Structure formats: C-alpha cells, structure tokens
CSV table of C-alpha atoms in Angstrom, one decimal:
chain,number,residue,atom,x,y,z
A,1033,UNK,CA,-3.0,-28.6,7.5
A,1034,UNK,CA,-3.1,-27.9,3.8
A,1035,UNK,CA,-3.1,-30.5,1.0
A,1036,UNK,CA,0.2,-31.4,-0.8
A,1037,UNK,CA,-1.0,-29.6,-3.9
A,1038,UNK,CA,-1.6,-26.4,-2.0
A,1039,UNK,CA,1.0,-23.6,-2.1
A,1040,UNK,CA,3.2,-23.9,1.0
A,1041,UNK,CA,4.6,-20.7,2.6
A,1042,UNK,CA,8.0,-22.3,3.2
A,1043,UNK,CA,8.2,-23.1,-0.5
A,1044,UNK,CA,7.4,-19.5,-1.7
A,1045,UNK,CA,9.7,-18.2,-4.3
A,1046,UNK,CA,10.0,-15.1,-2.2
A,1047,UNK,CA,10.0,-11.4,-3.2
A,1048,UNK,CA,11.9,-9.6,-5.9
A,1049,UNK,CA,13.4,-7.4,-3.2
A,1050,UNK,CA,14.4,-9.8,-0.3
A,1051,UNK,CA,12.9,-9.0,3.1
A,1052,UNK,CA,13.1,-10.6,6.4
A,1053,UNK,CA,10.2,-13.0,7.2
A,1054,UNK,CA,7.5,-11.6,9.5
A,1055,UNK,CA,7.5,-13.2,12.9
A,1056,UNK,CA,3.7,-13.4,13.0
A,1057,UNK,CA,2.4,-13.4,9.4
A,1058,UNK,CA,2.9,-15.8,6.5
A,1059,UNK,CA,4.2,-14.3,3.2
A,1060,UNK,CA,0.7,-14.3,1.8
A,1061,UNK,CA,-0.9,-12.8,4.9
A,1062,UNK,CA,1.6,-10.0,4.5
A,1063,UNK,CA,0.7,-9.7,0.8
A,1064,UNK,CA,-3.0,-9.5,1.7
A,1065,UNK,CA,-2.3,-6.8,4.2
A,1066,UNK,CA,-0.2,-4.7,1.8
A,1067,UNK,CA,-3.0,-4.9,-0.8
A,1068,UNK,CA,-5.7,-3.9,1.6
A,1069,UNK,CA,-3.6,-0.9,2.8
A,1070,UNK,CA,-2.7,0.3,-0.7
A,1071,UNK,CA,-4.1,3.4,-2.3
A,1072,UNK,CA,-5.3,1.5,-5.3
A,1073,UNK,CA,-7.5,-0.7,-3.1
A,1074,UNK,CA,-9.1,2.2,-1.4
A,1075,UNK,CA,-9.9,3.8,-4.8
A,1076,UNK,CA,-12.0,0.7,-5.7
A,1077,UNK,CA,-14.7,2.2,-3.4
A,1078,UNK,CA,-15.6,4.7,-6.1
A,1079,UNK,CA,-15.1,2.7,-9.3
A,1080,UNK,CA,-17.8,1.2,-11.4
A,1081,UNK,CA,-18.9,-2.5,-11.3
A,1082,UNK,CA,-21.9,-2.1,-13.7
A,1083,UNK,CA,-23.6,1.1,-12.7
A,1084,UNK,CA,-21.5,4.3,-12.6
A,1085,UNK,CA,-20.7,4.8,-9.0
A,1086,UNK,CA,-21.8,8.4,-8.6
A,1087,UNK,CA,-25.3,8.0,-10.0
A,1088,UNK,CA,-27.2,7.9,-6.8
A,1089,UNK,CA,-30.4,9.5,-8.0
A,1090,UNK,CA,-30.9,7.7,-11.3
A,1091,UNK,CA,-29.9,4.3,-10.0
A,1092,UNK,CA,-30.3,4.6,-6.2
A,1093,UNK,CA,-26.6,4.0,-6.5
A,1094,UNK,CA,-25.8,3.5,-2.8
A,1095,UNK,CA,-27.4,0.0,-3.1
A,1096,UNK,CA,-25.3,-1.2,-6.0
A,1097,UNK,CA,-22.0,-3.0,-6.0
A,1098,UNK,CA,-18.9,-1.0,-6.6
A,1099,UNK,CA,-15.6,-2.5,-7.6
A,1100,UNK,CA,-14.6,-2.6,-3.9
A,1101,UNK,CA,-17.7,-4.4,-2.7
A,1102,UNK,CA,-17.4,-6.8,-5.6
A,1103,UNK,CA,-13.7,-7.5,-4.6
A,1104,UNK,CA,-14.7,-8.2,-1.0
A,1105,UNK,CA,-17.3,-10.6,-2.1
A,1106,UNK,CA,-14.8,-12.4,-4.4
A,1107,UNK,CA,-12.4,-12.7,-1.5
A,1108,UNK,CA,-15.1,-14.2,0.7
A,1109,UNK,CA,-16.0,-16.8,-1.9
A,1110,UNK,CA,-12.3,-17.6,-2.5
A,1111,UNK,CA,-11.5,-18.2,1.2
A,1112,UNK,CA,-14.6,-20.5,1.5
A,1113,UNK,CA,-13.7,-22.6,-1.5
A,1114,UNK,CA,-10.0,-22.7,-0.7
A,1115,UNK,CA,-10.7,-23.8,2.8
A,1116,UNK,CA,-12.9,-26.7,1.8
A,1117,UNK,CA,-10.2,-27.9,-0.7
A,1118,UNK,CA,-7.4,-27.6,1.9
A,1119,UNK,CA,-5.7,-24.9,-0.2
A,1120,UNK,CA,-3.8,-21.9,1.2
A,1121,UNK,CA,-6.7,-19.5,2.0
A,1122,UNK,CA,-4.3,-16.6,2.5
A,1123,UNK,CA,-2.9,-16.8,-1.0
A,1124,UNK,CA,-6.4,-17.3,-2.5
A,1125,UNK,CA,-7.6,-14.2,-0.6
A,1126,UNK,CA,-4.6,-12.1,-1.6
A,1127,UNK,CA,-5.1,-12.9,-5.3
A,1128,UNK,CA,-8.8,-12.2,-5.0
A,1129,UNK,CA,-8.2,-8.8,-3.3
A,1130,UNK,CA,-5.7,-7.8,-6.0
A,1131,UNK,CA,-7.5,-9.1,-9.1
A,1132,UNK,CA,-9.3,-5.8,-10.0
A,1133,UNK,CA,-6.8,-3.2,-8.8
A,1134,UNK,CA,-6.0,-2.3,-12.4
A,1135,UNK,CA,-9.5,-1.4,-13.4
A,1136,UNK,CA,-9.9,2.2,-14.6
A,1137,UNK,CA,-12.9,4.4,-13.9
A,1138,UNK,CA,-16.2,3.3,-15.5
A,1139,UNK,CA,-15.4,-0.4,-15.4
A,1140,UNK,CA,-15.1,-2.3,-18.7
A,1141,UNK,CA,-16.3,0.7,-20.6
A,1142,UNK,CA,-13.3,2.7,-19.4
A,1143,UNK,CA,-11.1,-0.2,-20.2
A,1144,UNK,CA,-12.4,-0.4,-23.7
A,1145,UNK,CA,-11.8,3.3,-24.3
A,1146,UNK,CA,-8.3,3.2,-22.9
A,1147,UNK,CA,-7.5,0.0,-24.9
A,1148,UNK,CA,-8.3,1.9,-28.1
A,1149,UNK,CA,-6.4,5.0,-27.0
A,1150,UNK,CA,-3.3,3.0,-26.0
A,1151,UNK,CA,-3.2,0.7,-29.1
A,1152,UNK,CA,-0.3,2.7,-30.5
A,1153,UNK,CA,1.6,2.6,-27.2
A,1154,UNK,CA,1.5,-1.1,-26.1
A,1155,UNK,CA,-2.1,-1.5,-25.3
A,1156,UNK,CA,-4.0,-1.6,-22.0
A,1157,UNK,CA,-5.3,-4.5,-20.0
A,1158,UNK,CA,-6.6,-4.3,-16.4
A,1159,UNK,CA,-4.8,-7.4,-15.2
A,1160,UNK,CA,-1.5,-6.1,-16.6
A,1161,UNK,CA,-2.3,-2.7,-15.0
A,1162,UNK,CA,-2.8,-4.4,-11.7
A,1163,UNK,CA,0.7,-5.8,-11.9
A,1164,UNK,CA,2.0,-2.3,-12.8
A,1165,UNK,CA,0.3,-0.9,-9.7
A,1166,UNK,CA,1.7,-3.5,-7.3
A,1167,UNK,CA,5.2,-3.5,-8.8
A,1168,UNK,CA,5.7,0.2,-9.6
A,1169,UNK,CA,2.9,2.7,-9.0
A,1170,UNK,CA,2.3,2.2,-5.3
A,1171,UNK,CA,5.2,4.2,-3.8
A,1172,UNK,CA,5.1,4.1,0.0
A,1173,UNK,CA,8.0,1.9,1.1
A,1174,UNK,CA,11.5,3.1,1.6
A,1175,UNK,CA,13.3,0.2,-0.1
A,1176,UNK,CA,11.3,-0.4,-3.2
A,1177,UNK,CA,8.5,0.8,-5.6
A,1178,UNK,CA,5.3,-1.1,-5.5
A,1179,UNK,CA,4.2,-3.6,-2.8
A,1180,UNK,CA,7.0,-6.1,-3.3
A,1181,UNK,CA,4.5,-9.0,-3.3
A,1182,UNK,CA,5.6,-12.6,-3.5
A,1183,UNK,CA,6.0,-14.4,-6.8
A,1184,UNK,CA,2.9,-16.5,-6.1
A,1185,UNK,CA,0.7,-13.5,-5.7
A,1186,UNK,CA,2.1,-11.8,-8.8
A,1187,UNK,CA,1.6,-15.1,-10.7
A,1188,UNK,CA,-2.0,-15.2,-9.6
A,1189,UNK,CA,-2.7,-11.7,-10.7
A,1190,UNK,CA,-1.2,-12.4,-14.1
A,1191,UNK,CA,-2.6,-15.9,-14.7
A,1192,UNK,CA,-5.8,-16.4,-12.6
A,1193,UNK,CA,-7.8,-16.6,-15.8
A,1194,UNK,CA,-5.5,-19.1,-17.4
A,1195,UNK,CA,-2.1,-19.3,-19.1
A,1196,UNK,CA,-1.3,-16.1,-21.0
A,1197,UNK,CA,1.0,-17.8,-23.6
A,1198,UNK,CA,0.6,-21.0,-25.5
A,1199,UNK,CA,2.9,-24.0,-25.1
A,1200,UNK,CA,4.7,-25.8,-28.0
A,1201,UNK,CA,5.0,-29.6,-28.3
A,1202,UNK,CA,7.9,-29.7,-25.8
A,1203,UNK,CA,6.0,-27.6,-23.3
A,1204,UNK,CA,8.0,-24.4,-23.8
A,1205,UNK,CA,6.3,-21.0,-24.2
A,1206,UNK,CA,5.4,-19.8,-27.6
A,1207,UNK,CA,6.4,-16.1,-28.0
A,1208,UNK,CA,3.5,-13.7,-28.5
A,1209,UNK,CA,2.8,-10.0,-28.0
A,1210,UNK,CA,2.0,-9.1,-24.4
A,1211,UNK,CA,0.6,-5.9,-22.9
A,1212,UNK,CA,3.7,-3.8,-22.1
A,1213,UNK,CA,2.9,-3.7,-18.3
A,1214,UNK,CA,2.8,-7.5,-18.2
A,1215,UNK,CA,5.9,-7.8,-20.3
A,1216,UNK,CA,7.8,-5.5,-18.0
A,1217,UNK,CA,7.0,-7.5,-14.9
A,1218,UNK,CA,7.6,-10.8,-16.6
A,1219,UNK,CA,11.0,-9.6,-17.9
A,1220,UNK,CA,12.0,-8.7,-14.4
A,1221,UNK,CA,10.8,-12.0,-12.8
A,1222,UNK,CA,9.6,-14.8,-15.0
A,1223,UNK,CA,6.0,-15.6,-14.2
A,1224,UNK,CA,5.9,-18.7,-16.3
A,1225,UNK,CA,3.1,-17.3,-18.4
A,1226,UNK,CA,2.6,-20.5,-20.4
A,1227,UNK,CA,1.5,-22.6,-17.4
A,1228,UNK,CA,-1.6,-22.6,-15.2
A,1229,UNK,CA,-1.7,-20.5,-12.1
A,1230,UNK,CA,-1.7,-22.2,-8.7
A,1231,UNK,CA,-5.0,-23.8,-7.5
A,1232,UNK,CA,-5.4,-20.9,-5.2
A,1233,UNK,CA,-5.4,-18.4,-8.0
A,1234,UNK,CA,-7.7,-20.6,-10.0
A,1235,UNK,CA,-10.1,-20.4,-7.0
A,1236,UNK,CA,-9.9,-16.6,-7.1
A,1237,UNK,CA,-10.9,-16.6,-10.8
A,1238,UNK,CA,-13.9,-18.9,-10.2
A,1239,UNK,CA,-14.9,-16.9,-7.2
A,1240,UNK,CA,-15.0,-13.8,-9.4
A,1241,UNK,CA,-17.5,-15.6,-11.7
A,1242,UNK,CA,-19.6,-16.7,-8.8
A,1243,UNK,CA,-19.7,-13.3,-7.2
A,1244,UNK,CA,-20.6,-11.2,-10.3
A,1245,UNK,CA,-23.1,-13.7,-11.6
A,1246,UNK,CA,-24.8,-13.6,-8.2
A,1247,UNK,CA,-24.7,-9.9,-7.5
A,1248,UNK,CA,-25.5,-8.7,-11.0
A,1249,UNK,CA,-28.8,-10.5,-10.7
A,1250,UNK,CA,-29.4,-8.7,-7.4
A,1251,UNK,CA,-28.4,-5.3,-8.9
A,1252,UNK,CA,-30.3,-5.8,-12.1
A,1253,UNK,CA,-33.5,-6.5,-10.1
A,1254,UNK,CA,-33.0,-3.5,-7.9
A,1255,UNK,CA,-32.5,-1.3,-11.0
A,1256,UNK,CA,-35.8,-2.8,-12.4
A,1257,UNK,CA,-34.0,-3.8,-15.6
A,1258,UNK,CA,-35.9,-7.2,-15.4
A,1259,UNK,CA,-38.3,-9.0,-13.1
A,1260,UNK,CA,-38.3,-12.0,-10.9
A,1261,UNK,CA,-40.8,-13.6,-13.2
A,1262,UNK,CA,-38.4,-13.2,-16.1
A,1263,UNK,CA,-35.5,-14.7,-14.1
A,1264,UNK,CA,-37.7,-17.6,-13.1
A,1265,UNK,CA,-37.6,-18.7,-16.8
A,1266,UNK,CA,-33.8,-19.3,-16.5
A,1267,UNK,CA,-32.0,-22.5,-15.5
A,1268,UNK,CA,-30.9,-22.7,-11.9
A,1269,UNK,CA,-32.7,-19.5,-11.0
A,1270,UNK,CA,-36.2,-20.9,-11.8
A,1271,UNK,CA,-35.8,-23.9,-9.5
A,1272,UNK,CA,-34.4,-21.7,-6.7
A,1273,UNK,CA,-37.5,-19.5,-6.8
A,1274,UNK,CA,-39.7,-22.6,-6.9
A,1275,UNK,CA,-38.0,-24.0,-3.8
A,1276,UNK,CA,-38.5,-20.7,-1.9
A,1277,UNK,CA,-42.2,-20.6,-2.8
A,1278,UNK,CA,-42.6,-24.2,-1.6
A,1279,UNK,CA,-40.8,-23.7,1.7
A,1280,UNK,CA,-42.0,-20.1,2.4
A,1281,UNK,CA,-45.3,-19.5,0.7
A,1282,UNK,CA,-46.4,-15.8,0.7
A,1283,UNK,CA,-42.9,-14.5,1.5
A,1284,UNK,CA,-42.6,-10.8,0.8
A,1285,UNK,CA,-40.9,-9.8,-2.5
A,1286,UNK,CA,-37.5,-8.7,-1.2
A,1287,UNK,CA,-37.0,-11.7,1.1
A,1288,UNK,CA,-38.2,-14.0,-1.6
A,1289,UNK,CA,-35.7,-12.5,-4.0
A,1290,UNK,CA,-32.8,-12.8,-1.5
A,1291,UNK,CA,-33.7,-16.4,-0.6
A,1292,UNK,CA,-33.8,-17.5,-4.2
A,1293,UNK,CA,-30.6,-15.8,-5.2
A,1294,UNK,CA,-28.6,-17.1,-2.3
A,1295,UNK,CA,-29.6,-20.6,-3.4
A,1296,UNK,CA,-28.3,-19.8,-6.8
A,1297,UNK,CA,-25.1,-18.7,-5.1
A,1298,UNK,CA,-24.9,-21.9,-3.2
A,1299,UNK,CA,-25.4,-24.0,-6.3
A,1300,UNK,CA,-22.4,-22.4,-8.0
A,1301,UNK,CA,-20.1,-22.8,-5.0
A,1302,UNK,CA,-21.1,-26.3,-4.3
A,1303,UNK,CA,-20.7,-27.3,-7.9
A,1304,UNK,CA,-17.1,-25.9,-8.0
A,1305,UNK,CA,-16.2,-27.7,-4.8
A,1306,UNK,CA,-17.7,-31.0,-6.0
A,1307,UNK,CA,-15.9,-30.8,-9.4
A,1308,UNK,CA,-12.6,-29.9,-7.8
A,1309,UNK,CA,-12.8,-32.6,-5.1
A,1310,UNK,CA,-13.6,-35.2,-7.8
A,1311,UNK,CA,-10.7,-34.2,-10.1
A,1312,UNK,CA,-8.2,-33.9,-7.3
A,1313,UNK,CA,-9.1,-37.3,-6.0
A,1314,UNK,CA,-8.7,-38.8,-9.4
A,1315,UNK,CA,-5.5,-37.0,-10.4
A,1316,UNK,CA,-3.8,-37.1,-7.0
A,1317,UNK,CA,-1.4,-34.2,-7.5
A,1318,UNK,CA,1.4,-34.1,-5.0
A,1319,UNK,CA,2.6,-30.5,-5.4
A,1320,UNK,CA,1.5,-27.1,-6.4
A,1321,UNK,CA,3.8,-27.3,-9.5
A,1322,UNK,CA,1.8,-30.4,-10.7
A,1323,UNK,CA,-1.3,-28.2,-10.7
A,1324,UNK,CA,0.5,-25.6,-12.8
A,1325,UNK,CA,1.7,-28.2,-15.3
A,1326,UNK,CA,-1.7,-29.8,-15.9
A,1327,UNK,CA,-3.6,-29.4,-19.1
A,1328,UNK,CA,-6.4,-27.0,-18.2
A,1329,UNK,CA,-7.6,-25.8,-14.8
A,1330,UNK,CA,-8.3,-28.0,-11.9
A,1331,UNK,CA,-10.9,-25.5,-10.5
A,1332,UNK,CA,-13.9,-25.0,-12.7
A,1333,UNK,CA,-17.7,-25.4,-13.0
A,1334,UNK,CA,-19.1,-28.7,-14.2
A,1335,UNK,CA,-20.1,-28.8,-17.9
A,1336,UNK,CA,-23.9,-28.8,-17.2
A,1337,UNK,CA,-23.7,-25.9,-14.8
A,1338,UNK,CA,-21.3,-24.0,-17.1
A,1339,UNK,CA,-23.9,-24.2,-19.9
A,1340,UNK,CA,-26.6,-23.0,-17.5
A,1341,UNK,CA,-24.4,-20.1,-16.4
A,1342,UNK,CA,-23.8,-19.2,-20.1
A,1343,UNK,CA,-27.6,-18.9,-20.5
A,1344,UNK,CA,-27.8,-16.6,-17.4
A,1345,UNK,CA,-24.9,-14.5,-18.7
A,1346,UNK,CA,-26.6,-14.2,-22.1
A,1347,UNK,CA,-29.7,-12.9,-20.3
A,1348,UNK,CA,-27.7,-10.4,-18.3
A,1349,UNK,CA,-25.8,-9.2,-21.4
A,1350,UNK,CA,-29.0,-8.4,-23.2
A,1351,UNK,CA,-31.1,-7.1,-20.3
A,1352,UNK,CA,-28.5,-5.5,-18.1
A,1353,UNK,CA,-25.1,-4.7,-19.7
A,1354,UNK,CA,-26.8,-3.6,-22.9
A,1355,UNK,CA,-29.9,-2.0,-21.3
A,1356,UNK,CA,-30.6,1.4,-23.0
A,1357,UNK,CA,-30.0,3.3,-19.8
A,1358,UNK,CA,-26.6,1.5,-19.3
A,1359,UNK,CA,-25.6,1.9,-22.9
A,1360,UNK,CA,-26.4,5.7,-22.7
A,1361,UNK,CA,-24.2,5.9,-19.7
A,1362,UNK,CA,-21.4,4.0,-21.5
A,1363,UNK,CA,-21.5,6.5,-24.3
A,1364,UNK,CA,-21.3,9.4,-21.9
A,1365,UNK,CA,-18.3,8.1,-19.9
A,1366,UNK,CA,-16.5,6.9,-23.0
A,1367,UNK,CA,-16.5,10.6,-24.1
A,1368,UNK,CA,-15.0,11.6,-20.8
A,1369,UNK,CA,-12.1,9.3,-21.3
A,1370,UNK,CA,-11.7,10.2,-24.9
A,1371,UNK,CA,-11.7,13.9,-24.1
A,1372,UNK,CA,-9.2,13.8,-21.3
A,1373,UNK,CA,-6.5,11.4,-22.6
A,1374,UNK,CA,-5.5,13.5,-25.6
A,1375,UNK,CA,-5.7,16.7,-23.6
A,1376,UNK,CA,-3.2,15.4,-21.1
A,1377,UNK,CA,-1.0,14.1,-23.9
A,1378,UNK,CA,-0.9,17.5,-25.6
A,1379,UNK,CA,-0.9,19.6,-22.4
A,1380,UNK,CA,0.6,17.8,-19.4
A,1381,UNK,CA,0.2,21.1,-17.4
A,1382,UNK,CA,-3.4,20.1,-16.9
A,1383,UNK,CA,-2.4,17.2,-14.7
A,1384,UNK,CA,-1.3,17.5,-11.0
A,1385,UNK,CA,2.2,18.6,-10.4
A,1386,UNK,CA,3.9,15.2,-9.9
A,1387,UNK,CA,2.2,13.7,-13.0
A,1388,UNK,CA,2.9,16.9,-15.0
A,1389,UNK,CA,6.6,16.9,-14.3
A,1390,UNK,CA,7.0,13.2,-15.1
A,1391,UNK,CA,5.1,13.6,-18.4
A,1392,UNK,CA,7.1,16.7,-19.5
A,1393,UNK,CA,10.3,14.8,-18.8
A,1394,UNK,CA,9.2,11.7,-20.8
A,1395,UNK,CA,11.8,10.7,-23.4
A,1396,UNK,CA,9.3,9.5,-26.0
A,1397,UNK,CA,5.6,9.8,-26.9
A,1398,UNK,CA,5.1,6.2,-25.8
A,1399,UNK,CA,6.6,6.9,-22.4
A,1400,UNK,CA,4.3,10.0,-22.0
A,1401,UNK,CA,1.3,8.0,-23.1
A,1402,UNK,CA,2.0,5.4,-20.4
A,1403,UNK,CA,2.3,8.0,-17.8
A,1404,UNK,CA,-1.0,9.6,-18.9
A,1405,UNK,CA,-2.6,6.2,-18.8
A,1406,UNK,CA,-1.4,5.6,-15.2
A,1407,UNK,CA,-3.0,8.9,-14.2
A,1408,UNK,CA,-6.3,8.4,-16.0
A,1409,UNK,CA,-6.6,4.7,-15.1
A,1410,UNK,CA,-6.1,5.5,-11.4
A,1411,UNK,CA,-9.0,7.9,-11.3
A,1412,UNK,CA,-12.2,7.0,-9.5
A,1413,UNK,CA,-15.5,7.6,-11.3
A,1414,UNK,CA,-16.2,10.7,-9.2
A,1415,UNK,CA,-12.8,12.2,-9.8
A,1416,UNK,CA,-12.9,11.5,-13.6
A,1417,UNK,CA,-16.3,13.2,-13.8
A,1418,UNK,CA,-15.2,16.2,-11.8
A,1419,UNK,CA,-12.0,16.6,-13.8
A,1420,UNK,CA,-13.9,16.4,-17.0
A,1421,UNK,CA,-16.3,19.1,-15.9
A,1422,UNK,CA,-13.4,21.3,-14.9
A,1423,UNK,CA,-11.5,20.8,-18.1
A,1424,UNK,CA,-14.5,20.8,-20.4
A,1425,UNK,CA,-17.1,23.2,-18.9
A,1426,UNK,CA,-20.4,23.2,-20.8
C-alpha cells in the first residue's frame, strides 16, 4: 500500500497518445521499461560523469562512473527512499532512470559548450533535451515518435529540480523564456511548470545528489586527486573515518575507504528520510496534488546536513572538478564540440545520411541548428572523439 500523497497508477493523467493498459505492468513500470530499452539509455554507457569515458590509461577509466552507472545508482537510491516513504517506487525509478538522458558527450563541459553555441537558436539544457528525446527523437514505435511516457514521468523529468516558472500572488504561472525543447513539450501537454513535481520526482532529485556526492568522493580518491587524510578534515566524512578506525583498527586502505564512504552515503539517505517523515507527519498531505501545490519541496536534506554537504561540494569543486588534469581535458573536449558544430551547420554532408537529409531540408537556420544539436548531443564520448579525429585530422 502507498500513502495517500503518493502518485496512484489509477489516477495517472495518462499518455499523450492513448494506449491500452498493460495487463501485467503499471503505467510507470511500463515507462521504466521503455526508458531502459531506449537507444539514449544505452548511450549513457559511454558518456562522461566526471572523467572522460575513453581515458582508460590516464585515469584507469574502467573504474570510474559513467553517466550510465551514475544513473543506475540514482535509481537504486530513489527506490530505497520512495519505498520507506510509501511512495510509488516505480515512478521514482522511472524519473531517476530518465533524468540524465539529455546529457551530451563530455558531461557538463559538453553542455556548457552546446549552450553557448545554441544561444542564438533557443538554448540548450540537458533536462529539456531529455524531454525532446523521450517525446520526439526515440523513433521505434509504429504509432508515435518518442516513448509516449505518462504525464507524471514527463513532469518529473521537467521539474525534479523544482518549479521551472515562478508563481504570481494568485498562484498562476509567470511567463518567462524557456528552453525551446521544454517549451515544445509544455505547449503540447501542460506540465504545470510553476508547481512542484510529485514527491516521487523530488526523491529522484535528492537521490541524484546523494549518488554523485558519494561516488565523486570514491572516484576522486581513485584518481589520486586528494587523499583520505584530506577528506577526514571535512564534516560527515571525518566522523565516518573515525568510526571505521574505532571499529576496525588496522583495516587495509581500500576497505577502510569503502567502509567510511558507505557511512557517508548512509548519513545522507537517513537524513532525507527523517526530514521527509517529519514534514509529512506534520503537514498530513492527502493527495499527490497537495505535494505539488506546497511552498517548496517536501523531500530535502536537513539544514545542518545541507550546510555540511555544501562544504563537501566546495572541496570537490576545487580539488576534483577544477583539478588541473580535469581542466585540461575540459579545454580539449570543448574544442571538439566547438569544431564539429559549425562544420555540420555549414556542411551537413559531413553527417550520416538521415541527419544530412533532414538538415539540408531544414526551413530555417534555427531548425538546422536544432537538428545539428540533436546529432551532436546524442554522441557518446568515444564517437565524438572518433568523429573529430576523422573530420579534423592532425
């Protein structure tokens, strides 16, 4: 049984293209399965989380998280938290599995480069691109483009990080510019961008924070960008190492590291659950819509832990995301994107046949740019690097 504030399958707003209900899967189990079987989901295997996916020698890259392994970890955390809170675990998992589908090659570095290139053509945002993928670019089904996901899953992709639009005094949305990919989906099917997402989508967002804060510590240690001794100076992490040393004196380095960081992971998850249980008990929401209409999210870290996580993020920003080796790689891959995008704009013949034909038939420069974006953003790290080497031989 789920709580009254959970999203209920029988109350789903359905799909843009009506389909018969499955005899053995809920709507959100069906969404989850379609996401897992999509081409975009498979491509996450070779897309950057922090370290460029192909760099096996420099970074011993087979050990590091890719965008796919990150997504799987997020989904695991989301199911755990949603289950404890009596939410719909299938919806939470579906949103978690879809939340990064729109990431281009090279992670946030690739996103920054494409955002600059697309500024004259409606911008680029990976959440909006995820919606474009699941509503248009996946083309496998006979009756529709995209995956024809439910309204609740699309809402979760669009709003899991919070409302996209402000509300006025009467609670109506305040108009503001939107990334074109998001605007197109919202025009076709109002996602109520001025409200919170469901509690399940909020869980997916917090699970994202839990997962990357945890695994970036692991990956940064393995890359030798910082040491256990340096981490032990940070809040939450220091007490975790101290507890491991007390319970397991003399433990070898790798086991000690894992034991400490799994305690950090546990602190984050337990904090989110405790805060949510306390707020839900106090507010007593009786429907999923009440969650959406609240001021602020119901699923979040406590204020003390949030401050501690900010300190950890600041450390990671300086020592990992802006480490000289990572910054050098950011410059290199930014050049790859900046070289290819204008080349394809000016010479669509350099793209594969289907993309070339669509770009040549584009009725405006903006339409062509958006097609080129879809092609480049869909590339894996490996494919982007190989294409750049082919197109710009040294």
